[in-house]
Amino acid sequence: MPFVVPVDPAGDALNSVSYRLSVSPQWLALVLFGWCVSATTVEAAPIPVYEVAEVVFVGPRQSATDAPARDVRLAATFRHANGAPEITVEGFFDGDGRGGIEGNVFKVRFCPVAAGEWTITGVTSNAPELAGQHLGETLTATESTLHGFWMPDDESAGRRWYRRSDGTHQYVIGNTHYTFLTEHGVSGQPTGSNIAADMAGNARYFKKVRFGLQSGQYPHPTEKPWLDDDGRPSDDGGYSHRPNPRWFHQRVDVAVRSALEHDLIADLILGGPDTAESRATLKAGHNSGDATPYLRFIAARYGSFPNVWMCLCNEYDIKRPSYTQAEIASHGAALRKHLPYATPLSVHDGSKIGWSAKFDALPEWADHQIIQKKLRAIAPAAEAIDFVWRGSEGQGPRRKPTINDELSYEGQGDRHSEADTIAAHVGALLGGGYGSTGEKYGQKLGQYFWGAFDPEKHSAADNLGWLRETIDREVTFWRLSPEDGSDVFPGLNERYRVLSWPGREYLLGTDVAGRDLVADLPPGEWRITRHDVVAKATAVLATEARGRFSFDAPDSRAVLFHFRSNASNPAPPESR
């Protein structure tokens, strides 16, 4: 048996379990929950379905002044033993494979989507050294409990909700750390946190973290995401065709792999968030305006991770440099062409109208809509989501998941209280969509920029985590859609919102106290539960209710009443 040395994303040896695959005496690596395993010879060992395998190639040596993301093409095709599916993934240059800028290491990342043997049936490259490497080699994937990729659920109510590859559903509430990859904050000082710790901390409360791939407002003093024409590290996104292997190996890879370990979505912002240099990536000013090498590199490096979502640009339309809807759609189509899996992809719309109607007339590329509306209460937060889903006048429903990714930043920066943030996210749910938050104590100040996640400061985090876990455990939310609800809940005012699965399940939410509320229940027995999200308290109001049911709403900024038919929906989602 060969000696196999596990290495961490920075390339240091670790005391960890070794994993092996059946290949010839070439380099091959396997990424398992963030650990990279490599050896000159490796023996048979299976990889779980929906994990990420990393095949290492030896190619032409690249210096810091070369542009391999633009000039060297590599792709490998993996075919299942049944003949299908067949998946082609592109490769990328990774320096020396251990965080060094120069070297001859190229990689292909692949995620098996079915148990069984997978064979590398094709390896193409414009570099003779790479073409044909690993051809005919195999890896074996085994059944796993991993959930896999995210995709819009065609069978969900209004196609508003995401499902996973294994058919399960988890509700998404996100957090924001725009520039946390630099691990630096005000006055260029280190934040004292680190990328992996931030991801682990967020995973206790949230299902998604959105962050930029570059420096932005708080750059690292020496480490940079790009290399200029002289091979020097740079923050200038105009050099996006020359990604710095050290930055992506030691920072972005760490974030994505750490998130994968916790089944946390890593929502990658390819342009932005705020500075002109960080927003210039899609302009590709130093590559004659051609952003294809950058998009191809991102698709190759991160498109095989089931936990990755992608956002082309933050506030694409209101900050400089800005992009037109046609430009964004063109970049989206180009990126989608290179993505090997159904990776969620969209762009952050910064306008007050929500999602631009101009996208409706352009070819499809985005699988969800991102909006930006800072809101403090249930009703307007619900309406913002449902308004965008309903679509522009004359177009009809857009039938895509909708996410308010700047729903409520808690803190003095936007003057949003803990209760405001909680209520807004309950509203997003009741509007048939998702929301994201952040901690902001001043203009461009706080965890929403530099990370260093601290739930004591972002005090709504525990309530939002409690809400998310309660939804996953109790509510068949993907069957629910916003409804008037007056047939079941007569006499409600504008402070109430209803999600409905007619005759089977209802979710009623409010932020105002009320007495002698009434539910005219459909036939059969019903279980009725109250969830006070501010107090993080659940109370069962009835287990066999029939007919007209009276109840009171407590004085809380965010309370949900869950009505579930015992006959048609006897068990909560967790136990089904």
Coordinates of C-alpha atoms in Angstrom, one line a residue:
M1 CA 0.0 0.0 0.0
P2 CA 1.5 3.4 -0.9
F3 CA 2.1 6.2 1.5
V4 CA -0.6 8.9 0.9
V5 CA -0.1 12.3 2.4
P6 CA -3.3 14.4 3.0
V7 CA -2.7 18.1 2.5
D8 CA -4.8 21.0 3.5
P9 CA -5.8 23.7 1.0
A10 CA -2.6 25.6 1.8
G11 CA -0.5 22.6 1.0
D12 CA 0.6 21.6 4.5
A13 CA 0.6 17.9 5.7
L14 CA -2.1 16.9 8.1
N15 CA -2.8 14.1 10.4
S16 CA -6.0 12.8 8.7
V17 CA -7.5 9.8 7.0
S18 CA -6.1 8.9 3.6
Y19 CA -8.4 8.3 0.6
R20 CA -7.4 6.4 -2.5
L21 CA -8.7 6.0 -6.1
S22 CA -7.9 3.4 -8.7
V23 CA -5.6 5.1 -11.3
S24 CA -2.3 4.6 -13.1
P25 CA 1.0 6.0 -11.8
Q26 CA 0.0 9.6 -12.5
W27 CA -1.0 12.3 -10.0
L28 CA -4.6 12.2 -8.9
A29 CA -6.2 14.1 -6.0
L30 CA -9.5 13.7 -4.2
V31 CA -11.2 16.5 -2.4
L32 CA -13.2 15.2 0.5
F33 CA -14.8 17.7 2.9
G34 CA -12.0 20.2 2.3
W35 CA -9.0 17.9 2.3
C36 CA -6.9 17.3 -0.7
V37 CA -5.2 13.9 -1.0
S38 CA -2.5 13.3 -3.6
A39 CA 0.1 10.6 -4.3
T40 CA 2.2 9.2 -7.2
T41 CA 0.3 5.9 -7.0
V42 CA -3.1 5.4 -5.5
E43 CA -5.2 2.3 -4.8
A44 CA -8.9 1.6 -5.0
A45 CA -11.2 3.5 -2.6
P46 CA -14.7 4.8 -3.3
I47 CA -15.8 8.4 -3.3
P48 CA -19.3 9.3 -2.1
V49 CA -21.8 10.6 -4.6
Y50 CA -22.0 14.4 -4.6
E51 CA -18.4 14.7 -3.3
V52 CA -15.7 16.4 -5.5
A53 CA -12.9 14.5 -7.1
E54 CA -9.8 16.4 -8.2
V55 CA -7.7 15.0 -11.0
V56 CA -4.2 16.5 -11.2
F57 CA -2.4 16.9 -14.6
V58 CA 1.2 17.7 -15.4
G59 CA 1.3 20.3 -18.1
P60 CA 3.5 23.0 -19.6
R61 CA 5.3 25.1 -17.0
Q62 CA 3.7 28.5 -16.5
S63 CA 5.4 31.6 -15.2
A64 CA 3.8 34.6 -13.4
T65 CA 3.8 36.5 -16.7
D66 CA 2.0 33.8 -18.7
A67 CA -1.8 33.7 -19.0
P68 CA -2.9 30.0 -18.8
A69 CA -6.5 30.8 -18.1
R70 CA -6.7 32.4 -21.5
D71 CA -4.1 30.4 -23.5
V72 CA -4.3 26.8 -22.2
R73 CA -7.5 24.7 -22.7
L74 CA -8.1 21.4 -20.9
A75 CA -11.3 19.3 -20.6
A76 CA -12.0 15.8 -19.4
T77 CA -15.1 13.7 -20.0
F78 CA -16.4 11.3 -17.4
R79 CA -18.9 8.5 -18.4
H80 CA -20.9 6.3 -16.0
A81 CA -20.7 2.6 -16.5
N82 CA -24.3 2.5 -17.7
G83 CA -23.3 4.7 -20.6
A84 CA -25.0 7.7 -19.1
P85 CA -24.7 10.3 -17.8
E86 CA -21.6 11.7 -19.5
I87 CA -20.2 14.8 -18.0
T88 CA -17.5 17.0 -19.5
V89 CA -15.6 19.4 -17.2
E90 CA -13.0 21.9 -18.0
G91 CA -9.6 22.2 -16.3
F92 CA -7.7 25.1 -14.8
F93 CA -4.1 26.0 -13.9
D94 CA -3.2 25.8 -10.2
G95 CA 0.5 26.9 -10.1
D96 CA 2.5 24.3 -8.3
G97 CA -0.6 22.8 -6.8
R98 CA 0.3 24.0 -3.3
G99 CA -0.3 27.7 -3.4
G100 CA 2.6 28.7 -5.5
I101 CA 2.1 31.1 -8.5
E102 CA 4.4 29.3 -10.9
G103 CA 4.4 25.6 -11.9
N104 CA 3.0 23.0 -14.2
V105 CA 0.0 21.7 -12.2
F106 CA -3.4 21.7 -14.0
K107 CA -6.6 20.3 -12.4
V108 CA -10.0 19.0 -13.3
R109 CA -12.7 18.8 -10.7
F110 CA -15.6 16.3 -11.1
C111 CA -18.6 15.5 -9.0
P112 CA -20.2 12.0 -9.5
V113 CA -24.0 12.2 -9.5
A114 CA -24.6 8.5 -9.5
A115 CA -23.2 5.5 -7.7
G116 CA -21.0 3.1 -9.8
E117 CA -17.9 3.2 -11.9
W118 CA -16.9 6.4 -13.8
T119 CA -14.4 6.3 -16.6
I120 CA -12.4 9.2 -18.1
T121 CA -13.3 8.7 -21.8
G122 CA -11.8 11.8 -23.2
V123 CA -9.1 14.3 -22.4
T124 CA -8.6 17.2 -24.8
S125 CA -6.2 20.1 -24.7
N126 CA -4.4 22.5 -27.0
A127 CA -1.3 21.7 -25.0
P128 CA 0.3 18.4 -26.2
E129 CA 1.6 17.7 -22.6
L130 CA -2.0 17.6 -21.3
A131 CA -3.9 15.9 -24.1
G132 CA -4.7 12.2 -23.2
Q133 CA -3.5 12.2 -19.6
H134 CA -5.5 9.9 -17.4
L135 CA -7.5 8.6 -20.4
G136 CA -9.3 5.3 -19.5
E137 CA -8.8 5.6 -15.8
T138 CA -11.7 5.1 -13.4
L139 CA -13.1 6.1 -10.1
T140 CA -15.9 4.4 -8.2
A141 CA -18.7 6.4 -6.5
T142 CA -20.8 5.0 -3.7
E143 CA -24.3 5.9 -2.4
S144 CA -24.1 8.7 0.1
T145 CA -26.4 10.9 2.4
L146 CA -25.2 14.1 0.8
H147 CA -27.9 16.2 -0.7
G148 CA -26.1 17.4 -3.9
F149 CA -26.8 20.3 -6.2
W150 CA -29.5 23.0 -5.9
M151 CA -32.0 23.4 -8.7
P152 CA -35.4 25.1 -9.1
D153 CA -38.1 22.5 -8.3
D154 CA -40.4 22.2 -11.3
E155 CA -43.0 20.5 -9.2
S156 CA -42.9 23.1 -6.4
A157 CA -45.7 25.7 -6.0
G158 CA -45.2 28.2 -8.8
R159 CA -41.6 26.9 -9.3
R160 CA -40.7 29.3 -6.5
W161 CA -38.5 26.9 -4.5
Y162 CA -35.2 25.1 -4.8
R163 CA -34.8 21.4 -4.3
R164 CA -31.6 19.3 -4.0
S165 CA -30.4 16.5 -6.3
D166 CA -31.6 13.9 -3.8
G167 CA -35.1 15.4 -3.9
T168 CA -35.0 17.0 -0.4
H169 CA -35.7 20.7 0.3
Q170 CA -33.9 23.0 2.8
Y171 CA -35.0 26.6 3.4
V172 CA -32.3 29.2 2.6
I173 CA -31.5 32.2 4.7
G174 CA -28.2 33.9 3.8
N175 CA -25.5 36.1 5.3
T176 CA -23.1 38.5 3.7
H177 CA -19.3 38.8 4.0
Y178 CA -18.3 40.8 0.9
T179 CA -14.6 41.0 1.4
F180 CA -13.9 38.5 4.1
L181 CA -11.4 36.6 1.9
T182 CA -8.8 39.3 2.7
E183 CA -9.2 38.7 6.4
H184 CA -8.5 42.5 6.8
G185 CA -10.8 45.4 7.8
V186 CA -10.5 49.0 8.8
S187 CA -7.2 50.8 8.2
G188 CA -5.8 47.6 6.7
Q189 CA -5.8 45.8 10.0
P190 CA -6.3 42.0 10.3
T191 CA -9.8 41.1 11.5
G192 CA -8.5 38.3 13.8
S193 CA -10.7 35.7 12.2
N194 CA -10.1 33.4 9.3
I195 CA -12.0 32.1 6.3
A196 CA -12.6 28.5 7.5
A197 CA -13.8 29.7 11.0
D198 CA -16.2 32.2 9.4
M199 CA -17.8 29.5 7.3
A200 CA -18.1 27.1 10.2
G201 CA -19.6 29.9 12.4
N202 CA -22.1 30.9 9.7
A203 CA -23.2 27.3 9.1
R204 CA -24.6 27.2 12.7
Y205 CA -27.3 29.7 11.7
F206 CA -27.4 30.3 7.9
K207 CA -27.7 28.2 4.8
K208 CA -25.8 30.6 2.5
V209 CA -22.9 33.1 2.6
R210 CA -22.5 35.5 -0.3
F211 CA -19.1 37.0 -0.9
G212 CA -16.9 38.6 -3.5
L213 CA -14.0 36.7 -5.1
Q214 CA -11.8 39.8 -5.0
S215 CA -10.6 42.4 -2.5
G216 CA -12.9 45.4 -2.8
Q217 CA -13.1 47.9 0.0
Y218 CA -10.7 46.1 2.3
P219 CA -7.8 44.7 0.3
H220 CA -5.1 42.4 1.7
P221 CA -1.8 44.4 1.8
T222 CA 0.2 41.8 -0.2
E223 CA -2.1 39.0 -1.4
K224 CA -4.1 39.9 -4.5
P225 CA -6.5 38.0 -6.8
W226 CA -4.9 38.9 -10.1
L227 CA -1.5 39.1 -11.8
D228 CA -0.6 42.1 -14.0
D229 CA 1.3 41.8 -17.2
D230 CA 4.6 41.8 -15.3
G231 CA 3.4 39.0 -13.0
R232 CA 2.9 41.2 -10.0
P233 CA -0.1 40.6 -7.7
S234 CA -2.9 43.2 -8.4
D235 CA -6.4 44.2 -7.2
D236 CA -7.3 45.4 -10.7
G237 CA -10.1 43.2 -12.0
G238 CA -9.2 44.3 -15.5
Y239 CA -6.7 41.5 -15.3
S240 CA -9.4 38.8 -14.6
H241 CA -7.9 36.8 -17.5
R242 CA -4.8 36.3 -15.2
P243 CA -6.1 34.8 -11.9
N244 CA -3.5 34.4 -9.2
P245 CA -3.3 30.7 -8.3
R246 CA -2.1 31.6 -4.8
W247 CA -5.2 33.7 -4.0
F248 CA -7.7 31.1 -5.3
H249 CA -5.9 28.1 -3.8
Q250 CA -5.4 29.6 -0.4
R251 CA -8.5 31.7 -0.1
V252 CA -11.4 31.0 -2.4
D253 CA -10.8 27.2 -2.3
V254 CA -10.7 27.3 1.5
A255 CA -14.0 29.2 1.6
V256 CA -15.8 26.8 -0.8
R257 CA -14.4 23.6 0.7
S258 CA -15.1 24.7 4.2
A259 CA -18.7 25.6 3.2
L260 CA -19.0 22.2 1.5
E261 CA -18.1 20.5 4.7
H262 CA -21.1 22.1 6.4
D263 CA -23.5 21.9 3.4
L264 CA -23.4 25.7 3.4
I265 CA -24.0 27.5 0.1
A266 CA -21.0 29.5 -1.1
D267 CA -22.6 32.3 -3.2
L268 CA -19.7 33.6 -5.3
I269 CA -19.9 37.2 -6.5
L270 CA -17.8 37.4 -9.7
G271 CA -17.8 41.2 -10.0
G272 CA -17.8 43.7 -7.1
P273 CA -19.1 44.5 -4.6
D274 CA -18.1 48.1 -4.6
T275 CA -14.8 49.4 -5.8
A276 CA -14.2 50.1 -9.5
E277 CA -11.3 47.6 -9.6
S278 CA -13.3 44.8 -8.0
R279 CA -16.2 45.5 -10.4
A280 CA -14.0 45.5 -13.5
T281 CA -13.7 41.7 -13.8
L282 CA -16.4 41.4 -16.5
K283 CA -15.1 44.4 -18.4
A284 CA -11.7 42.6 -18.8
G285 CA -10.1 45.9 -19.8
H286 CA -6.6 44.3 -20.1
N287 CA -7.8 41.5 -22.3
S288 CA -9.5 43.5 -25.1
G289 CA -12.8 43.3 -23.3
D290 CA -13.0 39.5 -23.4
A291 CA -14.1 38.1 -20.1
T292 CA -14.4 34.5 -21.4
P293 CA -11.1 33.3 -19.8
Y294 CA -12.3 34.5 -16.4
L295 CA -15.8 32.9 -16.8
R296 CA -14.3 29.7 -18.0
F297 CA -11.8 29.6 -15.1
I298 CA -14.5 30.1 -12.5
A299 CA -16.7 27.4 -14.1
A300 CA -13.8 25.0 -14.2
R301 CA -12.6 25.7 -10.6
Y302 CA -15.9 25.9 -8.8
G303 CA -18.6 24.6 -11.1
S304 CA -18.3 21.0 -9.8
F305 CA -19.0 22.0 -6.2
P306 CA -22.7 21.2 -5.3
N307 CA -22.7 24.0 -2.7
V308 CA -21.7 26.7 -5.1
W309 CA -24.0 29.4 -6.4
M310 CA -22.8 32.2 -8.7
C311 CA -23.8 35.9 -9.0
L312 CA -22.3 37.7 -12.0
C313 CA -22.1 41.1 -10.3
N314 CA -23.2 43.0 -7.2
E315 CA -25.6 45.9 -8.0
Y316 CA -24.6 45.6 -11.7
D317 CA -26.8 48.6 -12.7
I318 CA -26.1 51.3 -10.2
K319 CA -22.4 51.4 -9.5
R320 CA -19.4 52.0 -11.7
P321 CA -18.4 50.3 -13.9
S322 CA -22.0 49.4 -14.6
Y323 CA -23.4 46.8 -17.0
T324 CA -26.5 46.8 -19.2
Q325 CA -29.0 44.0 -19.1
A326 CA -27.8 42.8 -22.5
E327 CA -24.2 42.7 -21.3
I328 CA -25.1 40.7 -18.2
A329 CA -27.2 38.3 -20.2
S330 CA -24.3 37.7 -22.6
H331 CA -21.9 37.0 -19.7
G332 CA -24.5 34.8 -18.1
A333 CA -25.0 32.7 -21.3
A334 CA -21.2 32.5 -21.7
L335 CA -20.7 31.3 -18.1
R336 CA -23.6 28.8 -18.4
K337 CA -22.0 27.3 -21.5
H338 CA -18.9 26.3 -19.4
L339 CA -20.7 25.2 -16.3
P340 CA -20.8 21.3 -16.2
Y341 CA -23.7 21.1 -13.7
A342 CA -27.0 23.0 -13.0
T343 CA -25.2 25.6 -10.8
P344 CA -27.6 28.4 -9.6
L345 CA -26.7 31.6 -11.5
S346 CA -28.1 35.1 -11.4
V347 CA -27.1 38.8 -10.9
H348 CA -27.7 41.2 -8.1
D349 CA -30.2 43.9 -9.3
G350 CA -29.6 47.2 -7.4
S351 CA -32.6 49.1 -8.7
K352 CA -35.6 49.9 -6.6
I353 CA -38.0 48.2 -9.1
G354 CA -36.5 44.7 -8.3
W355 CA -35.7 42.5 -11.3
S356 CA -35.5 44.4 -14.6
A357 CA -38.2 43.6 -17.1
K358 CA -35.5 44.0 -19.8
F359 CA -34.2 40.5 -18.8
D360 CA -37.6 39.0 -19.7
A361 CA -37.1 39.9 -23.3
L362 CA -33.5 38.4 -23.4
P363 CA -32.5 34.7 -23.8
E364 CA -32.8 32.7 -20.6
W365 CA -29.6 32.4 -18.5
A366 CA -30.5 33.0 -14.9
D367 CA -32.3 30.3 -12.8
H368 CA -33.3 32.8 -10.1
Q369 CA -34.0 36.5 -9.5
I370 CA -31.9 38.5 -7.0
I371 CA -33.4 41.8 -5.7
Q372 CA -32.3 44.4 -3.3
K373 CA -34.9 46.0 -1.0
K374 CA -34.1 46.9 2.6
L375 CA -37.3 46.3 4.6
R376 CA -38.3 46.1 8.2
A377 CA -41.7 44.4 8.3
I378 CA -43.5 41.3 7.2
A379 CA -46.0 42.6 4.7
P380 CA -43.7 44.8 2.5
A381 CA -41.0 42.0 2.6
A382 CA -43.6 39.5 1.4
E383 CA -44.9 41.8 -1.3
A384 CA -41.4 42.6 -2.7
I385 CA -40.8 38.9 -3.3
D386 CA -44.2 38.1 -4.8
F387 CA -44.2 41.2 -7.0
V388 CA -41.0 40.1 -8.7
W389 CA -42.2 36.5 -9.1
R390 CA -45.4 37.8 -10.7
G391 CA -43.4 39.4 -13.5
S392 CA -43.6 42.5 -15.6
E393 CA -46.9 43.6 -17.0
G394 CA -48.0 41.5 -19.9
Q395 CA -45.2 38.9 -19.4
G396 CA -46.9 36.8 -16.7
P397 CA -45.3 35.0 -13.8
R398 CA -41.5 34.5 -14.1
R399 CA -41.8 31.1 -12.3
K400 CA -38.3 31.3 -10.8
P401 CA -37.1 31.4 -7.2
T402 CA -36.7 34.9 -5.9
I403 CA -34.1 36.0 -3.3
N404 CA -33.9 39.4 -1.6
D405 CA -30.2 39.4 -1.0
E406 CA -30.1 42.7 0.8
L407 CA -33.3 42.3 2.8
S408 CA -32.1 43.6 6.1
Y409 CA -28.7 44.6 7.4
E410 CA -28.9 44.6 11.2
G411 CA -27.2 47.6 12.9
Q412 CA -26.9 51.3 13.0
G413 CA -25.6 51.5 9.4
D414 CA -29.1 51.0 8.0
R415 CA -30.9 51.6 11.4
H416 CA -32.4 48.1 11.3
S417 CA -33.0 46.5 14.7
E418 CA -32.7 42.8 15.5
A419 CA -36.5 42.6 15.4
D420 CA -36.6 44.4 12.0
T421 CA -34.3 41.8 10.5
I422 CA -36.2 38.9 11.9
A423 CA -39.6 40.3 10.7
A424 CA -38.2 41.0 7.2
H425 CA -37.0 37.4 6.8
V426 CA -40.4 36.0 7.9
G427 CA -41.9 38.3 5.3
A428 CA -39.6 36.9 2.6
L429 CA -40.8 33.4 3.4
L430 CA -44.4 34.4 3.3
G431 CA -43.9 36.1 0.0
G432 CA -42.8 32.7 -1.4
G433 CA -39.0 33.4 -1.5
Y434 CA -35.8 33.7 0.4
G435 CA -33.7 36.5 2.0
S436 CA -30.2 37.4 3.1
T437 CA -28.9 39.6 5.9
G438 CA -25.7 41.0 7.2
E439 CA -24.3 43.0 10.2
K440 CA -23.7 46.7 9.4
Y441 CA -22.8 49.2 12.1
G442 CA -21.8 52.0 9.6
Q443 CA -21.3 52.8 6.0
K444 CA -19.2 49.9 4.6
L445 CA -18.4 49.0 8.2
G446 CA -19.2 45.6 9.8
Q447 CA -19.3 41.9 9.3
Y448 CA -21.3 42.4 6.0
F449 CA -18.0 43.5 4.5
W450 CA -15.0 42.0 6.4
G451 CA -16.6 38.9 8.0
A452 CA -15.2 37.9 11.4
F453 CA -18.7 36.5 12.0
D454 CA -19.9 37.1 15.6
P455 CA -23.5 36.2 16.4
E456 CA -23.3 38.4 19.5
K457 CA -23.1 41.4 17.3
H458 CA -25.3 40.0 14.6
S459 CA -27.9 39.2 17.2
A460 CA -30.7 38.2 14.8
A461 CA -28.6 35.3 13.6
D462 CA -29.8 32.9 16.3
N463 CA -33.5 33.8 15.6
L464 CA -32.9 33.3 11.8
G465 CA -31.2 30.0 12.5
W466 CA -34.1 28.9 14.7
L467 CA -36.6 30.0 12.0
R468 CA -34.8 28.1 9.3
E469 CA -34.6 24.9 11.4
T470 CA -38.2 25.2 12.3
I471 CA -39.3 25.5 8.7
D472 CA -37.1 22.5 7.6
R473 CA -38.5 20.4 10.5
E474 CA -42.2 21.4 10.4
V475 CA -43.3 23.0 7.1
T476 CA -43.7 21.6 3.6
F477 CA -42.8 25.0 2.3
W478 CA -42.1 24.0 -1.3
R479 CA -45.8 23.1 -1.6
L480 CA -46.9 26.5 -0.4
S481 CA -47.6 29.7 -2.4
P482 CA -48.8 33.2 -1.4
E483 CA -52.6 33.4 -1.3
D484 CA -55.2 35.9 -0.2
G485 CA -56.3 33.3 2.4
S486 CA -59.7 34.9 3.1
D487 CA -61.5 31.7 2.5
V488 CA -59.8 30.1 5.5
F489 CA -58.9 33.3 7.5
P490 CA -61.7 35.8 7.2
G491 CA -61.3 39.4 8.3
L492 CA -57.5 39.7 8.2
N493 CA -55.9 43.1 7.7
E494 CA -52.9 44.1 5.7
R495 CA -50.5 43.1 8.5
Y496 CA -51.1 39.4 7.8
R497 CA -49.8 37.2 5.1
V498 CA -50.7 33.6 4.1
L499 CA -48.9 30.8 2.3
S500 CA -51.3 28.1 1.2
W501 CA -51.4 24.5 0.0
P502 CA -55.2 24.5 -0.4
G503 CA -56.9 22.0 1.9
R504 CA -53.7 20.6 3.2
E505 CA -51.4 23.1 4.8
Y506 CA -51.3 26.9 5.6
L507 CA -48.8 29.2 7.1
L508 CA -50.1 32.5 8.5
G509 CA -47.7 35.2 9.6
T510 CA -48.1 38.6 11.3
D511 CA -46.2 41.2 13.3
V512 CA -49.2 42.6 15.1
A513 CA -51.1 41.4 18.2
G514 CA -54.6 40.2 17.6
R515 CA -57.5 38.6 19.6
D516 CA -60.2 36.3 18.5
L517 CA -58.7 35.5 15.1
V518 CA -60.6 32.8 13.2
A519 CA -59.7 29.9 10.9
D520 CA -62.5 28.2 9.0
L521 CA -60.7 24.9 8.6
P522 CA -61.3 22.6 5.6
P523 CA -62.8 19.2 6.4
G524 CA -60.9 16.9 8.7
E525 CA -58.7 17.2 11.7
W526 CA -55.9 19.7 11.9
R527 CA -52.7 20.3 13.9
I528 CA -52.1 23.9 14.7
T529 CA -48.8 25.2 16.0
R530 CA -47.6 28.8 16.8
H531 CA -44.0 29.8 16.3
D532 CA -42.9 33.1 17.9
V533 CA -39.6 33.7 16.0
V534 CA -38.6 36.6 18.2
A535 CA -39.0 34.6 21.4
K536 CA -37.8 31.4 19.6
A537 CA -40.8 29.6 21.2
T538 CA -43.2 27.0 19.8
A539 CA -46.6 26.1 21.2
V540 CA -49.0 23.5 20.0
L541 CA -52.4 25.0 20.0
A542 CA -54.4 22.0 18.8
T543 CA -53.8 18.5 17.5
E544 CA -57.3 17.5 16.3
A545 CA -59.0 20.8 15.5
R546 CA -62.1 20.9 13.3
G547 CA -64.4 23.5 11.8
R548 CA -64.0 27.0 13.1
F549 CA -60.9 27.5 15.3
S550 CA -60.3 30.7 17.3
F551 CA -56.9 31.9 18.4
D552 CA -54.9 35.0 19.4
A553 CA -51.7 36.5 18.0
P554 CA -49.2 37.5 20.6
D555 CA -47.6 41.0 20.7
S556 CA -44.6 39.9 18.6
R557 CA -42.8 41.4 15.6
A558 CA -42.7 38.0 13.9
V559 CA -45.1 35.1 14.6
L560 CA -46.2 32.2 12.4
F561 CA -49.2 30.0 12.8
H562 CA -48.8 26.6 11.1
F563 CA -52.0 24.7 10.1
R564 CA -51.5 21.1 8.9
S565 CA -54.1 18.6 7.9
N566 CA -53.7 15.3 9.8
A567 CA -55.4 13.3 7.1
S568 CA -53.6 14.6 4.0
N569 CA -50.3 15.6 5.5
P570 CA -49.9 13.5 8.7
A571 CA -46.2 14.0 9.4
P572 CA -43.8 17.0 9.3
P573 CA -41.2 17.0 6.5
E574 CA -38.4 15.8 8.8
S575 CA -40.0 12.5 9.4
R576 CA -41.1 11.8 5.8

